[in-house]
Tab-separated table of C-alpha atoms in Angstrom:
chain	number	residue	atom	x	y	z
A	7	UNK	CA	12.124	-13.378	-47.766
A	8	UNK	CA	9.998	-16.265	-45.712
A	9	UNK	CA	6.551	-15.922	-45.437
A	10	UNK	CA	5.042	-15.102	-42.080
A	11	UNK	CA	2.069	-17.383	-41.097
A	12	UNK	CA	-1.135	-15.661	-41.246
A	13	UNK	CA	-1.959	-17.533	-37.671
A	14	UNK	CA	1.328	-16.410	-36.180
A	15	UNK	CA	0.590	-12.648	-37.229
A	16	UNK	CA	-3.179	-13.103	-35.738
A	17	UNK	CA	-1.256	-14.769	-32.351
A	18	UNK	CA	1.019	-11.744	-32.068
A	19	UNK	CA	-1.681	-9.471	-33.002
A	20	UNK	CA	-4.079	-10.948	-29.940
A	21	UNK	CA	-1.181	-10.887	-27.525
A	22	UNK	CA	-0.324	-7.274	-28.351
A	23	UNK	CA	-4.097	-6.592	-28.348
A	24	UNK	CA	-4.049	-8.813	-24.772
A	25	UNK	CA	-1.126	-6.576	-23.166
A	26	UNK	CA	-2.989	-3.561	-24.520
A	27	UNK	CA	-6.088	-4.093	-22.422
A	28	UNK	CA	-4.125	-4.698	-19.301
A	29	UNK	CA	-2.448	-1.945	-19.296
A	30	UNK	CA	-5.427	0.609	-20.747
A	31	UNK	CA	-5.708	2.543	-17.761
A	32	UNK	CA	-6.945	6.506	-18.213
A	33	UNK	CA	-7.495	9.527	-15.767
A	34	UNK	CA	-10.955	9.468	-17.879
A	35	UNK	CA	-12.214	5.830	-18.292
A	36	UNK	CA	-14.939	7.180	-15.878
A	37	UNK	CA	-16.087	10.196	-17.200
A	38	UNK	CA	-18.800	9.658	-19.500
A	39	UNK	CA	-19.806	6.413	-17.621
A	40	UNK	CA	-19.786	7.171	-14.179
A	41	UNK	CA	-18.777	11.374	-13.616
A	42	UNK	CA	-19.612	11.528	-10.258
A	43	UNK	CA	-17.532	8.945	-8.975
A	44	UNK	CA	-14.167	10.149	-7.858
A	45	UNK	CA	-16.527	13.353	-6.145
A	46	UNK	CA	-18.583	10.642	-4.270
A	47	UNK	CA	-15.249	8.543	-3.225
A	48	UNK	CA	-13.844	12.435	-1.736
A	49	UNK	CA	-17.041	12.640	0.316
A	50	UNK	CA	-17.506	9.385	1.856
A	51	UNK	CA	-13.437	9.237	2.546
A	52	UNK	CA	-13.889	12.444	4.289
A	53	UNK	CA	-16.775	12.130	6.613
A	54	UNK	CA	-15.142	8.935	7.327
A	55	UNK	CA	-12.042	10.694	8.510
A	56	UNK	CA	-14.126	12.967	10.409
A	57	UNK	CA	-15.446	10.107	12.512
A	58	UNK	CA	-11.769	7.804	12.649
A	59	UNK	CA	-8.775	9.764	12.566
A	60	UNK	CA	-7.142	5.973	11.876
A	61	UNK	CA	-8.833	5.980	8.383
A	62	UNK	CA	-6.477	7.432	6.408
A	63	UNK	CA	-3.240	5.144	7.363
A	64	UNK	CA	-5.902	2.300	6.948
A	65	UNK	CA	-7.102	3.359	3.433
A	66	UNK	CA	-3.310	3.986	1.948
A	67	UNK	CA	-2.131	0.678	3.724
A	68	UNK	CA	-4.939	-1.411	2.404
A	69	UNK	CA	-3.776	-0.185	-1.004
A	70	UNK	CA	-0.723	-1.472	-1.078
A	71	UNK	CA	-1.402	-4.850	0.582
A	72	UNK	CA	-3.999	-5.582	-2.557
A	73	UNK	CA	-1.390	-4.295	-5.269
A	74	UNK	CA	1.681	-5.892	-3.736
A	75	UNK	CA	-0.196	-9.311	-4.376
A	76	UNK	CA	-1.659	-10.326	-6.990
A	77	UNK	CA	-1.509	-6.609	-8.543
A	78	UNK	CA	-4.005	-3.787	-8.156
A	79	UNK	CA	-7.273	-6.194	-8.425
A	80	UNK	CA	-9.216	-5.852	-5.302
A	81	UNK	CA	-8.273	-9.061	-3.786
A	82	UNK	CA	-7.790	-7.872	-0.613
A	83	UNK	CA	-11.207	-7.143	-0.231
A	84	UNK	CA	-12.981	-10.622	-0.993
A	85	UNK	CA	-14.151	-12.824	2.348
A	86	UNK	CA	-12.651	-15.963	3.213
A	87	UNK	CA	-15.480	-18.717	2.466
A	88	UNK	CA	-15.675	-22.306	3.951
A	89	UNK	CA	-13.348	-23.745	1.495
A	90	UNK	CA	-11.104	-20.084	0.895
A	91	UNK	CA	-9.055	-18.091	3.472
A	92	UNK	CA	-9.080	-14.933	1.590
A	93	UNK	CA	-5.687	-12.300	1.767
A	94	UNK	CA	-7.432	-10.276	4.206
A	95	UNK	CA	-7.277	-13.008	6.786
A	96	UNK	CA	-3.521	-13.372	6.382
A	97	UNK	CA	-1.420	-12.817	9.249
A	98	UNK	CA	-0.045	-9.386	7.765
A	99	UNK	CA	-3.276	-8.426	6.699
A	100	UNK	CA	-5.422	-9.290	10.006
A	101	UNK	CA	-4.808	-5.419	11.099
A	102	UNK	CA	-6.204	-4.260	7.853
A	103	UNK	CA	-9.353	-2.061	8.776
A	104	UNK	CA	-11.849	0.539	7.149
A	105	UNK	CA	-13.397	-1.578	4.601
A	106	UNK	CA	-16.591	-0.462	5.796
A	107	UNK	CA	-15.137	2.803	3.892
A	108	UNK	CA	-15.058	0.820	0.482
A	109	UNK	CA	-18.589	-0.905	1.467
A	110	UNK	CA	-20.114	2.815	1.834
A	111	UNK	CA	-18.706	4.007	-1.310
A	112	UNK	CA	-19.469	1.210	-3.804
A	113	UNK	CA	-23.172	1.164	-2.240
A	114	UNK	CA	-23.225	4.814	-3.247
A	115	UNK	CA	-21.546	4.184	-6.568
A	116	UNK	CA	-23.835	1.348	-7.292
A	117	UNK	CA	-26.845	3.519	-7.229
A	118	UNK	CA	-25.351	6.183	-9.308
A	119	UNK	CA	-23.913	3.905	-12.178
A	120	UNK	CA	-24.426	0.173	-11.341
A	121	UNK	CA	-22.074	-2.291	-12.749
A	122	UNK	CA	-19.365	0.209	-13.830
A	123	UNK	CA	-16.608	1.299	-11.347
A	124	UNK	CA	-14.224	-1.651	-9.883
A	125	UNK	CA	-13.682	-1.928	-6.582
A	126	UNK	CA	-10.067	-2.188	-7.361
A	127	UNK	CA	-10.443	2.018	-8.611
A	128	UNK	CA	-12.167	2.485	-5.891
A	129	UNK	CA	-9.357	1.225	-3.760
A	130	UNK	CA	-7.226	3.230	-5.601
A	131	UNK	CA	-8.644	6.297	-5.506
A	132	UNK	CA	-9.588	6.047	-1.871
A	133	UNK	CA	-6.139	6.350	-1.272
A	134	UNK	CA	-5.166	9.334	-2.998
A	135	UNK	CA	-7.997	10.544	-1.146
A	136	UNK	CA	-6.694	9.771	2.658
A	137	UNK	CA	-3.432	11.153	1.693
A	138	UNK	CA	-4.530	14.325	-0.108
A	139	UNK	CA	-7.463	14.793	2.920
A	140	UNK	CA	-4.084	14.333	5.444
A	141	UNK	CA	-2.469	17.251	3.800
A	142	UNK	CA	-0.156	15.582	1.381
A	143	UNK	CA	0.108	15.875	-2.567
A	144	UNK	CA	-2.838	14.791	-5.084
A	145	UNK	CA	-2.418	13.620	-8.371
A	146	UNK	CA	-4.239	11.809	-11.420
A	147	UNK	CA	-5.183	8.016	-10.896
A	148	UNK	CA	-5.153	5.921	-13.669
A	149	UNK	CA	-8.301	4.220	-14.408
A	150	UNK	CA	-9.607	1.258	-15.859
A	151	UNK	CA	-8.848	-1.843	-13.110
A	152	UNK	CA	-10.750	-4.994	-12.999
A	153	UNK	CA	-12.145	-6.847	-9.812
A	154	UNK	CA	-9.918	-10.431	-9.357
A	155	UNK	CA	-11.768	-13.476	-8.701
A	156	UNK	CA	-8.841	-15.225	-6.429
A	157	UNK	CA	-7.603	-14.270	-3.175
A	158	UNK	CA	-5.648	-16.536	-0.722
A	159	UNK	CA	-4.373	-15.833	2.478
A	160	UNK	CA	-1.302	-18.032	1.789
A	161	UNK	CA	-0.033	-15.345	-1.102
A	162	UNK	CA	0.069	-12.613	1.606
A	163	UNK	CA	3.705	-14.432	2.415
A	164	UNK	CA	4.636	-11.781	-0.395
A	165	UNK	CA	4.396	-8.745	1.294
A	166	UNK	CA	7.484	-7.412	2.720
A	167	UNK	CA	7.933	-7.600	5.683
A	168	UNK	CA	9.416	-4.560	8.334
A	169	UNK	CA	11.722	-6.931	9.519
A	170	UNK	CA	13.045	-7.162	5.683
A	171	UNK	CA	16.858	-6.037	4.882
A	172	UNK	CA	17.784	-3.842	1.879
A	173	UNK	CA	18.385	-6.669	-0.060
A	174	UNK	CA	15.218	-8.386	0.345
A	175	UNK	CA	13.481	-5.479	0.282
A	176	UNK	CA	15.399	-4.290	-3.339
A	177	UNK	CA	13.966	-8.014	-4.425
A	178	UNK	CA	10.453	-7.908	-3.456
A	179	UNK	CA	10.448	-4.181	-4.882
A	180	UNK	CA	12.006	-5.333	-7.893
A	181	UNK	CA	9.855	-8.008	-8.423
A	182	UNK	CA	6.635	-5.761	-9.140
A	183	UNK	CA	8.743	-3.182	-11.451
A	184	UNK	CA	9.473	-1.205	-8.926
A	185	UNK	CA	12.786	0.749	-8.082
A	186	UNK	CA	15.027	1.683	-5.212
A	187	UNK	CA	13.681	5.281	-6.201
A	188	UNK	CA	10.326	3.548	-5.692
A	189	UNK	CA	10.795	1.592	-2.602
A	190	UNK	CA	12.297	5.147	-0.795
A	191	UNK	CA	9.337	6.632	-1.661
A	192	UNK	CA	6.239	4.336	-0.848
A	193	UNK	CA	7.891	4.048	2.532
A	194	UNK	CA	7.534	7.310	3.103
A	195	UNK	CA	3.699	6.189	3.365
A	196	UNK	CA	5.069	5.224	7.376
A	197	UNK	CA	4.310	9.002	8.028
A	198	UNK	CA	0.412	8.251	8.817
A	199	UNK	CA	-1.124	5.437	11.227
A	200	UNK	CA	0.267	3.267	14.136
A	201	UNK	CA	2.458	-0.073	14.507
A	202	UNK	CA	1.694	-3.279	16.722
A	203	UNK	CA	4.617	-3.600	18.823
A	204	UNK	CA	5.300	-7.061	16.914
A	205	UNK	CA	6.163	-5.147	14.039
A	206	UNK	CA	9.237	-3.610	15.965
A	207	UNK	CA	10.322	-6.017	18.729
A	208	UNK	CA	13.006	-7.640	16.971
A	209	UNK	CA	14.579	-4.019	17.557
A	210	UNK	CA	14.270	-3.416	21.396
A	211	UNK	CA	14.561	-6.662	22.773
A	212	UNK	CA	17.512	-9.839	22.074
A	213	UNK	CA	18.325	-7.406	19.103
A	214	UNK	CA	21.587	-9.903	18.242
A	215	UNK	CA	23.548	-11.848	20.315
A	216	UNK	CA	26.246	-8.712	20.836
A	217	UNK	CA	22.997	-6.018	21.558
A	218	UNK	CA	19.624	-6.184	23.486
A	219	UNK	CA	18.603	-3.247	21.233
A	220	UNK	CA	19.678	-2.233	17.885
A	221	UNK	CA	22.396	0.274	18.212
A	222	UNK	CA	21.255	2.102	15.338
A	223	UNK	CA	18.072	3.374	17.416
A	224	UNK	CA	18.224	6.259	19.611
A	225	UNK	CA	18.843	5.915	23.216
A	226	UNK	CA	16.076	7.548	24.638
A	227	UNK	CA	13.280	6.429	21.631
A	228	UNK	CA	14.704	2.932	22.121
A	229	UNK	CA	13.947	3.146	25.581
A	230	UNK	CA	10.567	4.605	25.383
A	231	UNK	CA	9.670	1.711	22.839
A	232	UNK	CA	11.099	-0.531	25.012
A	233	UNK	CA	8.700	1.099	27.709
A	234	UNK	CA	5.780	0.503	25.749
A	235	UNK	CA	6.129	-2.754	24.213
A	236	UNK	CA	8.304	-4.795	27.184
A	237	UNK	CA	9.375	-8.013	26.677
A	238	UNK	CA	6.952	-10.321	27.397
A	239	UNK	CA	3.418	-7.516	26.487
A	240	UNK	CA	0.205	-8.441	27.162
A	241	UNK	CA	-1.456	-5.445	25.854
A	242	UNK	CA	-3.287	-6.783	22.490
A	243	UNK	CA	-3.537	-3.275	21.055
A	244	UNK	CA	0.257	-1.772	22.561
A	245	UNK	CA	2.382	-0.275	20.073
A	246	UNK	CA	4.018	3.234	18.193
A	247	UNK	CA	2.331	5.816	16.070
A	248	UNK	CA	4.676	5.877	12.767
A	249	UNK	CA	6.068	9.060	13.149
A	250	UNK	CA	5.135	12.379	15.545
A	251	UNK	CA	2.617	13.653	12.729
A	252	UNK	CA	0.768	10.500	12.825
A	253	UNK	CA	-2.637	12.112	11.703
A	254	UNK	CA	-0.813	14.424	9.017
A	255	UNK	CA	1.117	13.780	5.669
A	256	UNK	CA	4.375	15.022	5.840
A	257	UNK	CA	8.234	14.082	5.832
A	258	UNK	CA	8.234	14.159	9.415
A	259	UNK	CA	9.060	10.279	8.649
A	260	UNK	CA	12.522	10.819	6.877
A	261	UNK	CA	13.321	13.354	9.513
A	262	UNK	CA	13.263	10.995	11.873
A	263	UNK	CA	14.786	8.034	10.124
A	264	UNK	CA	17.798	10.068	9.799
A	265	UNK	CA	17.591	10.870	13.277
A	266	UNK	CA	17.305	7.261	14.906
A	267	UNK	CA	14.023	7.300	15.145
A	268	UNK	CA	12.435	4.777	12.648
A	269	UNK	CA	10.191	1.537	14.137
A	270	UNK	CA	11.013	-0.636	11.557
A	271	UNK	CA	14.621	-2.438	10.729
A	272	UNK	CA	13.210	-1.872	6.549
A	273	UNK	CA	13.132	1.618	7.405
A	274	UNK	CA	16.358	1.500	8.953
A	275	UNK	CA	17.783	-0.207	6.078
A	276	UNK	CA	16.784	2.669	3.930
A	277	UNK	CA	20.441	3.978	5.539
A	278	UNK	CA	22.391	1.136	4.558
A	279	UNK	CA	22.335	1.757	0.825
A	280	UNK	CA	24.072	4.880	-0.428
A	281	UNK	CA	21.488	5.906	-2.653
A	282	UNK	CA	18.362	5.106	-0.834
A	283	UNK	CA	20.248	7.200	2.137
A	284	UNK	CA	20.956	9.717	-0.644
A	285	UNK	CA	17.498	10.169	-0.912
A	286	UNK	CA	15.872	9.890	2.781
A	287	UNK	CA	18.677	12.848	2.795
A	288	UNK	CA	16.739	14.894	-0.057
A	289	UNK	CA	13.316	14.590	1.228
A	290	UNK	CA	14.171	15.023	4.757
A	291	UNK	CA	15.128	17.957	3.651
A	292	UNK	CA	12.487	18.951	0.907
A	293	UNK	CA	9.089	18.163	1.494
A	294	UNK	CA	8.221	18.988	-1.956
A	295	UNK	CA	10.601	16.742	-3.408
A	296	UNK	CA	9.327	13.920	-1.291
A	297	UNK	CA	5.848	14.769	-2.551
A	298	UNK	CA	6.366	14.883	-6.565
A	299	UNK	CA	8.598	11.416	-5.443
A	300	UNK	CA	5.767	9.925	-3.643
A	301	UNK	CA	2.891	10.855	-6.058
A	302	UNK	CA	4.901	9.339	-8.692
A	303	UNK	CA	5.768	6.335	-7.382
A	304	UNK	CA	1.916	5.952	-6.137
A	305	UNK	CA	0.725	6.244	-9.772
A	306	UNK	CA	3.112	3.299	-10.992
A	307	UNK	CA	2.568	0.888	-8.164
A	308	UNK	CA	-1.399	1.440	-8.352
A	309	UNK	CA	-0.728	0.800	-12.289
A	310	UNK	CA	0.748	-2.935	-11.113
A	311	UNK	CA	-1.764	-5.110	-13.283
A	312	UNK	CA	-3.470	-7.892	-11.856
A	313	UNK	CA	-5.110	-10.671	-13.349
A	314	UNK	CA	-8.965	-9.218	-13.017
A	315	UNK	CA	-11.782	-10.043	-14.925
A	316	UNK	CA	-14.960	-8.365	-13.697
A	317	UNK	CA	-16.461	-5.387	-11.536
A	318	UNK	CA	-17.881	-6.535	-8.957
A	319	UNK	CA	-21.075	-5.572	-7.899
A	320	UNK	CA	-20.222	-5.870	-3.898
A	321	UNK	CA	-16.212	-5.755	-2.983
A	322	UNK	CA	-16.279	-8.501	-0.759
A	323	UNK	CA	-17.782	-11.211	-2.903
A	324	UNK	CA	-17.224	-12.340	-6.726
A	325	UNK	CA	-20.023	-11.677	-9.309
């Protein structure tokens, strides 16, 4: 039998050693260090809601922007500087809001166990928080992120896009070890907040060179979309809550998806595959099996590792 090189068997023991610590994330890693944390995050997410009833869709969208680039790392949150523009000041990212949120919490976190909990946890937990605070499901977060040290606006060019089709949107999905399973059910994260009618106007206006609107809308929702967001708007803030339970968690979202009713053409494509259809089916049907579906799929997206190397001790600056 050939002999193994003792270097090659202390290379592969490093790398598997390497892989380990990226992916070491626990519903504990915080309990001995830090056991008030997750009860401190609860409190300032909810008095936040209490004052913003936009807070939660802000919290649970913010998530995903950080861990769909770069992974779960906190990147988002880092200002541009003189010689950076940071993700947040990307064009999908410039109607990002609620940091403050974060700001409040890691202040309060810092005083209670300085130097210990990410902001990238806190990111993470924040929006478990906003959804379970909304009246959807709860569930364990996984632990253990470190704060990234690079974030450029440029990158944000890898967030899908709601103008994406279901085979772009299969690819970026697919991409980040996700699944069509996934992608169904993180989109049923459109139930809270509000869109800016540029998000939808491909829809309800020059739609193709056969339609003015896309046929697959519903008359009358088309038309009241078209009524707030004419052609040439020049309201700044005009636009669509996501669904008719805008403030509340629920599958109000795939209701209406099957029923026309969707603002985005990569909702809309959720039809145009027969299992992703398969399943807007199920969980317009079964809000329960939307929310095991969802909590799922939130626990291995906000397990996407990113390349992070430090807690930082204030989420919008490096250590």
């Amino acid at each position: 039998m050939m002999a193994v090189p003792t270097c090659f068997i202390a290379l592969l023991f490093a790398f598997v050693l390497f892989c380990t610590e990226v992916k070491a994330l626990s519903s504990d890693y915080y309990d001995k260090t830090c056991p008030n944390a997750e009860s401190t995050i609860t409190k300032v997410v909810k008095n936040a809601m209490s004052n913003d009833k936009t807070v939660p869709a802000a919290l649970l969208r913010m998530h995903f922007h950080d861990c769909f680039v770069r992974g779960c790392d906190a990147s988002v949150l880092l200002n541009s500087t003189r010689s950076n523009k940071a993700e947040k000041d990307g064009p999908p990212n410039i109607s990002l809001h609620a940091f403050y949120v974060i700001d409040v919490v890691k202040k309060q976190i810092e005083d209670l166990c300085p130097g210990v909990v990410s902001c990238a946890d806190i990111v993470a937990l924040a929006a478990r928080d906003a959804v379970a605070l909304s009246g959807g499901p709860t569930w364990e977060v996984p632990k253990g992120r470190k704060d990234g040290r690079v974030s450029k606006a440029t990158e944000t060019r890898q967030l899908p896009s709601p103008t994406f089709n279901m085979s772009q949107l299969q690819q970026n999905f697919a991409q980040r070890g996700l699944s069509l399973d996934d992608l169904v059910a993180l989109s049923g994260g459109h139930t809270l907040g509000f869109s800016h009618c540029s998000s939808f106007q491909n829809r309800i206006h020059k739609f193709d060179k056969r339609h003015n609107v896309d046929p697959t809308l519903q008359a009358s929702f088309a038309a009241s979309l078209q009524n707030i967001c004419p052609a040439h708007n020049k309201v700044r803030n005009a636009g669509a809550t996501m669904d008719s339970t805008t403030t509340l968690f629920d599958n109000a979202y795939y209701k209406l998806l099957m029923n026309g009713k969707s603002l985005f053409t990569s909702d809309e494509s959720l039809l145009t595959n027969s299992r992703t259809k398969r399943l807007v089916s199920k969980y317009a049907s079964s809000q329960d099996d939307f929310f095991k579906a969802f909590t799922n799929s939130m626990i291995k997206m906000s397990s996407i590792s990113g390349n992070g190397q430090e807690v930082r001790l204030d989420c919008r600056f490096v250590r």
